[in-house]
Amino acid sequence: MPLWKIYHPVDAFTAEDKEKLAGRITGLYARLPKFYVGVIFQEVPQHSFFIGGRPVDNFVRIWVDHIARTLPSAEAKERWIKISDEAIAPFIRDRGYNWEFHIDETPFDLWSIQGLRPPPANSEHEKRWIMENRPTPYVTGTP
Amino acid sequence: MPLWKIYHPVDAFTAEDKEKLAGRITGLYARLPKFYVGVIFQEVPQHSFFIGGRPVDNFVRIWVDHIARTLPSAEAKERWIKISDEAIAPFIRDRGYNWEFHIDETPFDLWSIQGLRPPPANSEHEKRWIMENRPTPYVTGTP
Amino acid sequence: MPLWKIYHPVDAFTAEDKEKLAGRITGLYARLPKFYVGVIFQEVPQHSFFIGGRPVDNFVRIWVDHIARTLPSAEAKERWIKISDEAIAPFIRDRGYNWEFHIDETPFDLWSIQGLRPPPANSEHEKRWIMENRPTPYVTGTP
């Protein structure tokens, strides 16, 4: 969590662009272990993306799954959408691409990293994962 | 909303096929702004798609996220599945492909187009978006 | 159901590897018709996958949608995660890849195979689909 899938035109982003954009996205999730944040870029060839039935070649479509946390209120959701749009703007809006994104929230209990189930939100174990920035075993039920 | 991802064999569809199929899919959502409807085609290379553990090379697998609306009843869902199957049949069933699709419904509040949160269902703002077929700013809370 | 999407480094798996891994995944769902189990492998080119804002080239990221069944309890979920990790380990963990997976559960009523809505869980019709390993018409409402 989260997993961002970014569908974009061929050659829209350099390797450096992608790393910077992934870094900005990772920055959104400052309360989580950094290694929770996955971003996959995928080029969409010409004549393979349609909006309203018409082919588009300047569109960036982002699909996100949130797993570790759910946004608890209308205000939190509104704020999240706003800061997400700000995070991606320099590489998308400011370059003249059209864009759209949507987020789904999927079950915390159906998630595994390196064979380990991530520790509960805000637990001592999660704090350790944040500090060490890698998944390490822990005993379920201990604080 | 909606986002359709269509996984298909290499060279299954020409650019013209894809545009026609995307047009038929867009036609399903006549009550929404046309530009809400996104369709991404993705070729799956040989030996990369398995059904029941066996490689398949004539299978079209469709995954859909609905965001703007949820289907309110068993009857509405049944009808939607039926008209979706009819919409895609000329390019899939009638060409001898096997196929499967499934739809998820994701949160309306976690969705953004061009930095704007889409207006509520059936609002005056949505009617304007339908008429103009593009997202334009509006003041939340006004009718 | 289920649909497994496996994002992996270029050339991580041979065709034979993929078939064996898809077979192990199919084996997890022994109570379902085999043809319910779809597995799509997708290569992620270099500089296109980031974890924690850093490019990774040895990471396998799996995203799963469950449709036919929902896992009914915390115990069932924990067990499922465990056996899933065991099923994929020989081709991922044991080869030195890092990995992560997550599962979403999507609506049974929004799913169609070959133009047919799959029969209810554990129904006589489902038993026939298991035995024949293909979707065949049935009359809704009959046992």
mmCIF file with all atom_site columns, N, CA and C in Angstrom, chain B residues 85-111:
data_model
loop_
_atom_site.group_PDB
_atom_site.id
_atom_site.type_symbol
_atom_site.label_atom_id
_atom_site.label_alt_id
_atom_site.label_comp_id
_atom_site.label_asym_id
_atom_site.label_entity_id
_atom_site.label_seq_id
_atom_site.pdbx_PDB_ins_code
_atom_site.Cartn_x
_atom_site.Cartn_y
_atom_site.Cartn_z
_atom_site.occupancy
_atom_site.B_iso_or_equiv
_atom_site.pdbx_formal_charge
_atom_site.auth_seq_id
_atom_site.auth_comp_id
_atom_site.auth_asym_id
_atom_site.auth_atom_id
_atom_site.pdbx_PDB_model_num
ATOM 1  N N  . ASP B 1 85  ? -22.484 -7.144  -22.153 1.00 0.00 ? 85  ASP B N  1
ATOM 2  C CA . ASP B 1 85  ? -22.133 -8.268  -23.024 1.00 0.00 ? 85  ASP B CA 1
ATOM 3  C C  . ASP B 1 85  ? -22.561 -8.014  -24.471 1.00 0.00 ? 85  ASP B C  1
ATOM 4  N N  . GLU B 1 86  ? -23.731 -7.406  -24.625 1.00 0.00 ? 86  GLU B N  1
ATOM 5  C CA . GLU B 1 86  ? -24.200 -7.112  -25.989 1.00 0.00 ? 86  GLU B CA 1
ATOM 6  C C  . GLU B 1 86  ? -23.320 -6.058  -26.667 1.00 0.00 ? 86  GLU B C  1
ATOM 7  N N  . ALA B 1 87  ? -22.861 -5.088  -25.869 1.00 0.00 ? 87  ALA B N  1
ATOM 8  C CA . ALA B 1 87  ? -22.046 -4.013  -26.453 1.00 0.00 ? 87  ALA B CA 1
ATOM 9  C C  . ALA B 1 87  ? -20.724 -4.533  -27.008 1.00 0.00 ? 87  ALA B C  1
ATOM 10 N N  . ILE B 1 88  ? -20.146 -5.500  -26.326 1.00 0.00 ? 88  ILE B N  1
ATOM 11 C CA . ILE B 1 88  ? -18.813 -5.964  -26.741 1.00 0.00 ? 88  ILE B CA 1
ATOM 12 C C  . ILE B 1 88  ? -18.871 -7.151  -27.706 1.00 0.00 ? 88  ILE B C  1
ATOM 13 N N  . ALA B 1 89  ? -20.052 -7.789  -27.832 1.00 0.00 ? 89  ALA B N  1
ATOM 14 C CA . ALA B 1 89  ? -20.157 -9.038  -28.597 1.00 0.00 ? 89  ALA B CA 1
ATOM 15 C C  . ALA B 1 89  ? -19.617 -8.962  -30.027 1.00 0.00 ? 89  ALA B C  1
ATOM 16 N N  . PRO B 1 90  ? -19.895 -7.904  -30.785 1.00 0.00 ? 90  PRO B N  1
ATOM 17 C CA . PRO B 1 90  ? -19.453 -7.924  -32.183 1.00 0.00 ? 90  PRO B CA 1
ATOM 18 C C  . PRO B 1 90  ? -17.938 -8.027  -32.355 1.00 0.00 ? 90  PRO B C  1
ATOM 19 N N  . PHE B 1 91  ? -17.195 -7.548  -31.369 1.00 0.00 ? 91  PHE B N  1
ATOM 20 C CA . PHE B 1 91  ? -15.737 -7.564  -31.499 1.00 0.00 ? 91  PHE B CA 1
ATOM 21 C C  . PHE B 1 91  ? -15.084 -8.700  -30.719 1.00 0.00 ? 91  PHE B C  1
ATOM 22 N N  . ILE B 1 92  ? -15.861 -9.410  -29.945 1.00 0.00 ? 92  ILE B N  1
ATOM 23 C CA . ILE B 1 92  ? -15.280 -10.443 -29.095 1.00 0.00 ? 92  ILE B CA 1
ATOM 24 C C  . ILE B 1 92  ? -15.975 -11.788 -29.362 1.00 0.00 ? 92  ILE B C  1
ATOM 25 N N  . ARG B 1 93  ? -17.197 -11.931 -28.892 1.00 0.00 ? 93  ARG B N  1
ATOM 26 C CA . ARG B 1 93  ? -17.908 -13.204 -29.100 1.00 0.00 ? 93  ARG B CA 1
ATOM 27 C C  . ARG B 1 93  ? -18.002 -13.550 -30.588 1.00 0.00 ? 93  ARG B C  1
ATOM 28 N N  . ASP B 1 94  ? -18.423 -12.588 -31.396 1.00 0.00 ? 94  ASP B N  1
ATOM 29 C CA . ASP B 1 94  ? -18.684 -12.878 -32.808 1.00 0.00 ? 94  ASP B CA 1
ATOM 30 C C  . ASP B 1 94  ? -17.407 -13.123 -33.600 1.00 0.00 ? 94  ASP B C  1
ATOM 31 N N  . ARG B 1 95  ? -16.268 -12.840 -32.985 1.00 0.00 ? 95  ARG B N  1
ATOM 32 C CA . ARG B 1 95  ? -14.993 -13.138 -33.654 1.00 0.00 ? 95  ARG B CA 1
ATOM 33 C C  . ARG B 1 95  ? -14.349 -14.403 -33.105 1.00 0.00 ? 95  ARG B C  1
ATOM 34 N N  . GLY B 1 96  ? -15.062 -15.074 -32.224 1.00 0.00 ? 96  GLY B N  1
ATOM 35 C CA . GLY B 1 96  ? -14.559 -16.362 -31.744 1.00 0.00 ? 96  GLY B CA 1
ATOM 36 C C  . GLY B 1 96  ? -13.648 -16.289 -30.534 1.00 0.00 ? 96  GLY B C  1
ATOM 37 N N  . TYR B 1 97  ? -13.530 -15.127 -29.935 1.00 0.00 ? 97  TYR B N  1
ATOM 38 C CA . TYR B 1 97  ? -12.725 -15.052 -28.707 1.00 0.00 ? 97  TYR B CA 1
ATOM 39 C C  . TYR B 1 97  ? -13.522 -15.563 -27.507 1.00 0.00 ? 97  TYR B C  1
ATOM 40 N N  . ASN B 1 98  ? -12.834 -16.133 -26.563 1.00 0.00 ? 98  ASN B N  1
ATOM 41 C CA . ASN B 1 98  ? -13.417 -16.367 -25.252 1.00 0.00 ? 98  ASN B CA 1
ATOM 42 C C  . ASN B 1 98  ? -13.246 -15.097 -24.432 1.00 0.00 ? 98  ASN B C  1
ATOM 43 N N  . TRP B 1 99  ? -14.106 -14.908 -23.440 1.00 0.00 ? 99  TRP B N  1
ATOM 44 C CA . TRP B 1 99  ? -14.012 -13.647 -22.712 1.00 0.00 ? 99  TRP B CA 1
ATOM 45 C C  . TRP B 1 99  ? -14.618 -13.755 -21.320 1.00 0.00 ? 99  TRP B C  1
ATOM 46 N N  . GLU B 1 100 ? -14.226 -12.814 -20.492 1.00 0.00 ? 100 GLU B N  1
ATOM 47 C CA . GLU B 1 100 ? -14.743 -12.703 -19.127 1.00 0.00 ? 100 GLU B CA 1
ATOM 48 C C  . GLU B 1 100 ? -14.606 -11.245 -18.728 1.00 0.00 ? 100 GLU B C  1
ATOM 49 N N  . PHE B 1 101 ? -15.562 -10.755 -17.951 1.00 0.00 ? 101 PHE B N  1
ATOM 50 C CA . PHE B 1 101 ? -15.346 -9.411  -17.406 1.00 0.00 ? 101 PHE B CA 1
ATOM 51 C C  . PHE B 1 101 ? -15.894 -9.336  -15.994 1.00 0.00 ? 101 PHE B C  1
ATOM 52 N N  . HIS B 1 102 ? -15.337 -8.421  -15.230 1.00 0.00 ? 102 HIS B N  1
ATOM 53 C CA . HIS B 1 102 ? -15.892 -8.146  -13.916 1.00 0.00 ? 102 HIS B CA 1
ATOM 54 C C  . HIS B 1 102 ? -15.750 -6.659  -13.616 1.00 0.00 ? 102 HIS B C  1
ATOM 55 N N  . ILE B 1 103 ? -16.643 -6.195  -12.765 1.00 0.00 ? 103 ILE B N  1
ATOM 56 C CA . ILE B 1 103 ? -16.740 -4.765  -12.451 1.00 0.00 ? 103 ILE B CA 1
ATOM 57 C C  . ILE B 1 103 ? -16.578 -4.583  -10.946 1.00 0.00 ? 103 ILE B C  1
ATOM 58 N N  . ASP B 1 104 ? -15.813 -3.581  -10.580 1.00 0.00 ? 104 ASP B N  1
ATOM 59 C CA . ASP B 1 104 ? -15.764 -3.175  -9.184  1.00 0.00 ? 104 ASP B CA 1
ATOM 60 C C  . ASP B 1 104 ? -16.389 -1.779  -9.087  1.00 0.00 ? 104 ASP B C  1
ATOM 61 N N  . GLU B 1 105 ? -16.889 -1.462  -7.923  1.00 0.00 ? 105 GLU B N  1
ATOM 62 C CA . GLU B 1 105 ? -17.438 -0.121  -7.690  1.00 0.00 ? 105 GLU B CA 1
ATOM 63 C C  . GLU B 1 105 ? -16.547 0.557   -6.653  1.00 0.00 ? 105 GLU B C  1
ATOM 64 N N  . THR B 1 106 ? -15.965 1.686   -7.024  1.00 0.00 ? 106 THR B N  1
ATOM 65 C CA . THR B 1 106 ? -14.991 2.349   -6.146  1.00 0.00 ? 106 THR B CA 1
ATOM 66 C C  . THR B 1 106 ? -15.547 3.694   -5.673  1.00 0.00 ? 106 THR B C  1
ATOM 67 N N  . PRO B 1 107 ? -14.940 4.287   -4.635  1.00 0.00 ? 107 PRO B N  1
ATOM 68 C CA . PRO B 1 107 ? -15.565 5.450   -3.979  1.00 0.00 ? 107 PRO B CA 1
ATOM 69 C C  . PRO B 1 107 ? -15.634 6.712   -4.848  1.00 0.00 ? 107 PRO B C  1
ATOM 70 N N  . PHE B 1 108 ? -16.832 7.254   -4.945  1.00 0.00 ? 108 PHE B N  1
ATOM 71 C CA . PHE B 1 108 ? -17.056 8.504   -5.683  1.00 0.00 ? 108 PHE B CA 1
ATOM 72 C C  . PHE B 1 108 ? -16.174 9.629   -5.148  1.00 0.00 ? 108 PHE B C  1
ATOM 73 N N  . ASP B 1 109 ? -15.967 9.642   -3.836  1.00 0.00 ? 109 ASP B N  1
ATOM 74 C CA . ASP B 1 109 ? -15.245 10.756  -3.200  1.00 0.00 ? 109 ASP B CA 1
ATOM 75 C C  . ASP B 1 109 ? -13.735 10.703  -3.399  1.00 0.00 ? 109 ASP B C  1
ATOM 76 N N  . LEU B 1 110 ? -13.255 9.628   -4.017  1.00 0.00 ? 110 LEU B N  1
ATOM 77 C CA . LEU B 1 110 ? -11.805 9.492   -4.212  1.00 0.00 ? 110 LEU B CA 1
ATOM 78 C C  . LEU B 1 110 ? -11.498 9.480   -5.703  1.00 0.00 ? 110 LEU B C  1
ATOM 79 N N  . TRP B 1 111 ? -11.923 10.548  -6.354  1.00 0.00 ? 111 TRP B N  1
ATOM 80 C CA . TRP B 1 111 ? -11.875 10.596  -7.813  1.00 0.00 ? 111 TRP B CA 1
ATOM 81 C C  . TRP B 1 111 ? -11.697 12.042  -8.244  1.00 0.00 ? 111 TRP B C  1
#
